[in-house]
Coordinates of N, CA, C and O in Angstrom, one line a residue:
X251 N 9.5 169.0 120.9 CA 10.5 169.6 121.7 C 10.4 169.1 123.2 O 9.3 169.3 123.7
X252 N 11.6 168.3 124.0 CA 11.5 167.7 125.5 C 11.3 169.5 125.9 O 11.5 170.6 125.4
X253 N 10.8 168.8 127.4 CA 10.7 169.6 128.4 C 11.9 170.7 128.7 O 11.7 171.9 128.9
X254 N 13.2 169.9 128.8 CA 14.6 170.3 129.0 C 14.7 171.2 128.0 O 15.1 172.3 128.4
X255 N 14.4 171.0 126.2 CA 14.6 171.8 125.1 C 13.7 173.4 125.5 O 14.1 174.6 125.5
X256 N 12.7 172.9 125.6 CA 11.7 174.2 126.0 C 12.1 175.3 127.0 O 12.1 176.5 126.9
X257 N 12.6 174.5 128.2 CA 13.2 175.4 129.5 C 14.5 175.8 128.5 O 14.3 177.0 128.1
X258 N 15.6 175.3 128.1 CA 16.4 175.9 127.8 C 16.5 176.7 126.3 O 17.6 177.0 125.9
X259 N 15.3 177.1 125.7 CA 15.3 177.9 125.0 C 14.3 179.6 125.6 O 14.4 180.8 125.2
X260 N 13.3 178.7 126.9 CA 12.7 179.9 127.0 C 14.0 180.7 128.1 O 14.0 181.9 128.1
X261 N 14.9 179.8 128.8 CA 16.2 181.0 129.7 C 16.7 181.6 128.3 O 16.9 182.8 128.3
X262 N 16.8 180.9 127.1 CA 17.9 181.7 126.5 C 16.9 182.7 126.0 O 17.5 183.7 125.8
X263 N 15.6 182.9 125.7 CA 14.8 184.0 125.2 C 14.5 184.9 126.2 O 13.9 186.0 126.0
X264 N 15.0 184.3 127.6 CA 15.1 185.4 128.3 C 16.1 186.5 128.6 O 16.1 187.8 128.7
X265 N 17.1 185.5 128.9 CA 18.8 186.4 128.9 C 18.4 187.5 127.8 O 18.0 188.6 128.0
X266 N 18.6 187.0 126.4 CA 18.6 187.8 125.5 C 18.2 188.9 125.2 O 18.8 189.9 125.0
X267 N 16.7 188.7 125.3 CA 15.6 189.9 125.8 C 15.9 190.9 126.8 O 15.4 192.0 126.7
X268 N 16.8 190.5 127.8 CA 17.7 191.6 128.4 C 18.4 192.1 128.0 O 18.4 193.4 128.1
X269 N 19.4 191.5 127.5 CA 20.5 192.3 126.5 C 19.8 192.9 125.6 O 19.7 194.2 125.7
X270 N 19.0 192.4 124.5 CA 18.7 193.1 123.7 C 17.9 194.6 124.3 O 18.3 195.6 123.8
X271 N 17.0 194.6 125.3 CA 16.8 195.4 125.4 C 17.9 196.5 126.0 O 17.5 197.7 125.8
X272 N 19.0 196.5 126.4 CA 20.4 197.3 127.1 C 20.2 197.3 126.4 O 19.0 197.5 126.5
X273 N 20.6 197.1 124.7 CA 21.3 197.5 123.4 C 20.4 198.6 122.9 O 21.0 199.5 122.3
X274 N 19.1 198.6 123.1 CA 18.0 199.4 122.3 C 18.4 200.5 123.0 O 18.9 201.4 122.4
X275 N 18.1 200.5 124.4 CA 17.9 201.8 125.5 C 19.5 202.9 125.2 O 19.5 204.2 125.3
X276 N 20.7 202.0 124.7 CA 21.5 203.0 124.7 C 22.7 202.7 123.9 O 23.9 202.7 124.2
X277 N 22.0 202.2 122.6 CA 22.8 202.4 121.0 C 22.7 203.9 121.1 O 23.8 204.4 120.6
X278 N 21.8 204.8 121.5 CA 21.9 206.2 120.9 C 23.6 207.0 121.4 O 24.0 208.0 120.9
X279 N 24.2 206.3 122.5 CA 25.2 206.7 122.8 C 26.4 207.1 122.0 O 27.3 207.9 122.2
X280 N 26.2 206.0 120.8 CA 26.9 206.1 119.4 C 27.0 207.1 118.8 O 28.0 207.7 118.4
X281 N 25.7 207.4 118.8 CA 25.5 209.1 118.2 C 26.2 210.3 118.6 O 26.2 211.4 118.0
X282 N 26.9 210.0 120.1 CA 27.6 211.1 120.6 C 28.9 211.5 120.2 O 29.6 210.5 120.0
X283 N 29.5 212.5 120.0 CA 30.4 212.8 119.5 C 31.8 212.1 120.4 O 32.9 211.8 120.0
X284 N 31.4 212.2 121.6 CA 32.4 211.0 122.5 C 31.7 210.3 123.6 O 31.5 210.5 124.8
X285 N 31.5 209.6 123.0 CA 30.7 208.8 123.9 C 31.3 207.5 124.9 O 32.0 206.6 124.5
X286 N 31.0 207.8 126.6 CA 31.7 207.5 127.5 C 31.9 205.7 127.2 O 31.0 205.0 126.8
X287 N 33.3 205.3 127.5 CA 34.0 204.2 127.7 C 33.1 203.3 128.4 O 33.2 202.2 127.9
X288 N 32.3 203.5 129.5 CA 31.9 202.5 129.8 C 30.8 202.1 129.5 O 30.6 200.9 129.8
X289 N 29.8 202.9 128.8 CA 28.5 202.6 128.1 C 28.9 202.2 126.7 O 28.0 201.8 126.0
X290 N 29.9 202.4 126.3 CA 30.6 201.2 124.9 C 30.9 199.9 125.6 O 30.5 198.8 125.1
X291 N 31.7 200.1 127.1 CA 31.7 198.4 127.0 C 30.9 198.0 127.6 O 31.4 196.9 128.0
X292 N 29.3 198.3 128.1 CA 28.6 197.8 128.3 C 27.8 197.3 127.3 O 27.2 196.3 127.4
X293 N 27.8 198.3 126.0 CA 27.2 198.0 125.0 C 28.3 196.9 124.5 O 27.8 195.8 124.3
X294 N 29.4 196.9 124.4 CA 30.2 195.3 124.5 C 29.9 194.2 124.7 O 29.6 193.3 123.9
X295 N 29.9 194.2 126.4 CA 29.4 193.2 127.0 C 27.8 192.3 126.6 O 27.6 191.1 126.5
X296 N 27.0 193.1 126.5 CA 25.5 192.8 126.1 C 26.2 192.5 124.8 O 26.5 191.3 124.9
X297 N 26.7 193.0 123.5 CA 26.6 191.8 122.9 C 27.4 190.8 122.5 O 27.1 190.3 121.4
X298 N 28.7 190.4 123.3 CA 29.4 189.6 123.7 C 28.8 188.5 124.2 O 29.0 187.4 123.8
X299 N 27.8 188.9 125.4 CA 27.2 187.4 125.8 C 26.0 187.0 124.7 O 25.8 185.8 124.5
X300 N 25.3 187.9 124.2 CA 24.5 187.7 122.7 C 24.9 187.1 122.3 O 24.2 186.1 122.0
X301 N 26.5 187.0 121.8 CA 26.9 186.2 120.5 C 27.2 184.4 120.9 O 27.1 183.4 120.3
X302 N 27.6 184.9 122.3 CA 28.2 183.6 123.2 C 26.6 182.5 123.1 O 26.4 181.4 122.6
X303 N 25.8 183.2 123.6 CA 24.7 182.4 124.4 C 24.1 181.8 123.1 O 23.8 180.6 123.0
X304 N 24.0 182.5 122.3 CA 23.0 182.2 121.1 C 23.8 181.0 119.7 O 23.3 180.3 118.9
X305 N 25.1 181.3 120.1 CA 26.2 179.7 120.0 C 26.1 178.9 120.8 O 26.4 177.8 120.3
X306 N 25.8 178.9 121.9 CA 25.5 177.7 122.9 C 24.0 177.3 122.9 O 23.6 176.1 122.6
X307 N 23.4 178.0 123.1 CA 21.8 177.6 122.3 C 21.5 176.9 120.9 O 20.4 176.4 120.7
X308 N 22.5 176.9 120.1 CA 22.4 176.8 118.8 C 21.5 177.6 118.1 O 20.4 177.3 117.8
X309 N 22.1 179.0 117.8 CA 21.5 179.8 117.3 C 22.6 180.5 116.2 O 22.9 181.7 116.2
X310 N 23.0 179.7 115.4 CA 24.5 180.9 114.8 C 24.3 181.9 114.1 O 25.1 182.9 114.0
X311 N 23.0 181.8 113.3 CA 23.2 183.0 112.7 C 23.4 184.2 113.5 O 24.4 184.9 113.6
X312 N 21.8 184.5 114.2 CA 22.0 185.4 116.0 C 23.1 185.3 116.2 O 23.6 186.4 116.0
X313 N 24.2 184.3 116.7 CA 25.4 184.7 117.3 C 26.1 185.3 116.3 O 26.5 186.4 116.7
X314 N 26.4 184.9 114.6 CA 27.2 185.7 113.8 C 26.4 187.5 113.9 O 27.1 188.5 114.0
X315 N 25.7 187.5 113.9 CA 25.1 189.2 113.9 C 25.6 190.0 115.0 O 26.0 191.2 115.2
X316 N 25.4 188.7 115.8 CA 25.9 189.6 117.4 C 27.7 189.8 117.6 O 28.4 190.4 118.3
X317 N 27.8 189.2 116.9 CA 29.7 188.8 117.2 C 29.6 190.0 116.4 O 30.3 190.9 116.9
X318 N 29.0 190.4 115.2 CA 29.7 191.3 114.1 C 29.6 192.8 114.8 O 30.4 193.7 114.6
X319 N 28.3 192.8 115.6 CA 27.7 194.0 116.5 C 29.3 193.8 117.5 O 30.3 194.2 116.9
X320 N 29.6 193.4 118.8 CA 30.5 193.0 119.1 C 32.1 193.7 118.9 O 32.9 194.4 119.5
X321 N 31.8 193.1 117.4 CA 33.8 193.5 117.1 C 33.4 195.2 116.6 O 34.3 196.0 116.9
X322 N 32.6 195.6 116.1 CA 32.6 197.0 116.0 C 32.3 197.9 116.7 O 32.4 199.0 116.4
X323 N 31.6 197.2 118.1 CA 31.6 198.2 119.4 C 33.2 198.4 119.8 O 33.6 199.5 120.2
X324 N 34.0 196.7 119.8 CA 35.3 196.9 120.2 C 36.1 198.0 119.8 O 36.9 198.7 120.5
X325 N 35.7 198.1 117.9 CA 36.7 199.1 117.5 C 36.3 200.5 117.7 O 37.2 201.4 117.7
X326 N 34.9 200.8 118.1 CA 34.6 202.0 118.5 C 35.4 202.4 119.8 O 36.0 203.4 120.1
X327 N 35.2 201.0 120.5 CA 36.1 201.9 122.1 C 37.3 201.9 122.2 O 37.8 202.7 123.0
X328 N 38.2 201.2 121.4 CA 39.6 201.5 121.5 C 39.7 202.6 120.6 O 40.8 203.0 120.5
X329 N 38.8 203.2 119.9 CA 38.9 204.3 119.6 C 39.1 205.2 120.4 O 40.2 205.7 120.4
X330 N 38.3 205.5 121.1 CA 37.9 206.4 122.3 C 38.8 206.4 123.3 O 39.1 207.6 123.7
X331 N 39.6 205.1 124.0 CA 40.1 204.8 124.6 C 41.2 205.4 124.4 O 41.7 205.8 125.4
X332 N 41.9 205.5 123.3 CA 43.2 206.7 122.8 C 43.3 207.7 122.9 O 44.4 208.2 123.1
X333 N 42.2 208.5 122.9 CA 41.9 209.9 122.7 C 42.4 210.1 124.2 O 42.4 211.3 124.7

């Protein structure tokens, strides 16, 4: 692996590891019987750029897991978003 390969997998193991960590600290929000709009689309966002980065890294499976995480946070918040 070049030099260039290594740096650009240890940024993407780092982004990640941030999002992933947002995701861990406050999936429990889910569990709330209404759980606030903006910590869904934050939980969005974290894994929106998950699915993005980890396709641009060349990582698809990670990006398909994350896109699937993703579209069912979406459907959670337009849930909420109606109410």
């Amino acid at each position: 692996m070049s030099t260039v390969d290594r740096e650009a997998v240890e940024l993407f193991l780092q982004e990640a590891s941030e999002n992933l960590q947002y995701l861990r600290e406050y999936v429990s929000v889910l569990q709330d019987v209404e759980p606030r709009r903006e910590d869904l689309e934050r939980l969005y966002i974290s894994a929106h750029t998950l699915s993005g980065t980890s396709a641009s890294y060349g990582f698809p499976r990670f990006s398909e897991i994350a896109g699937k995480t993703r579209a069912r946070l979406s459907i959670r918040a337009e849930r909420y978003s109606r109410q």
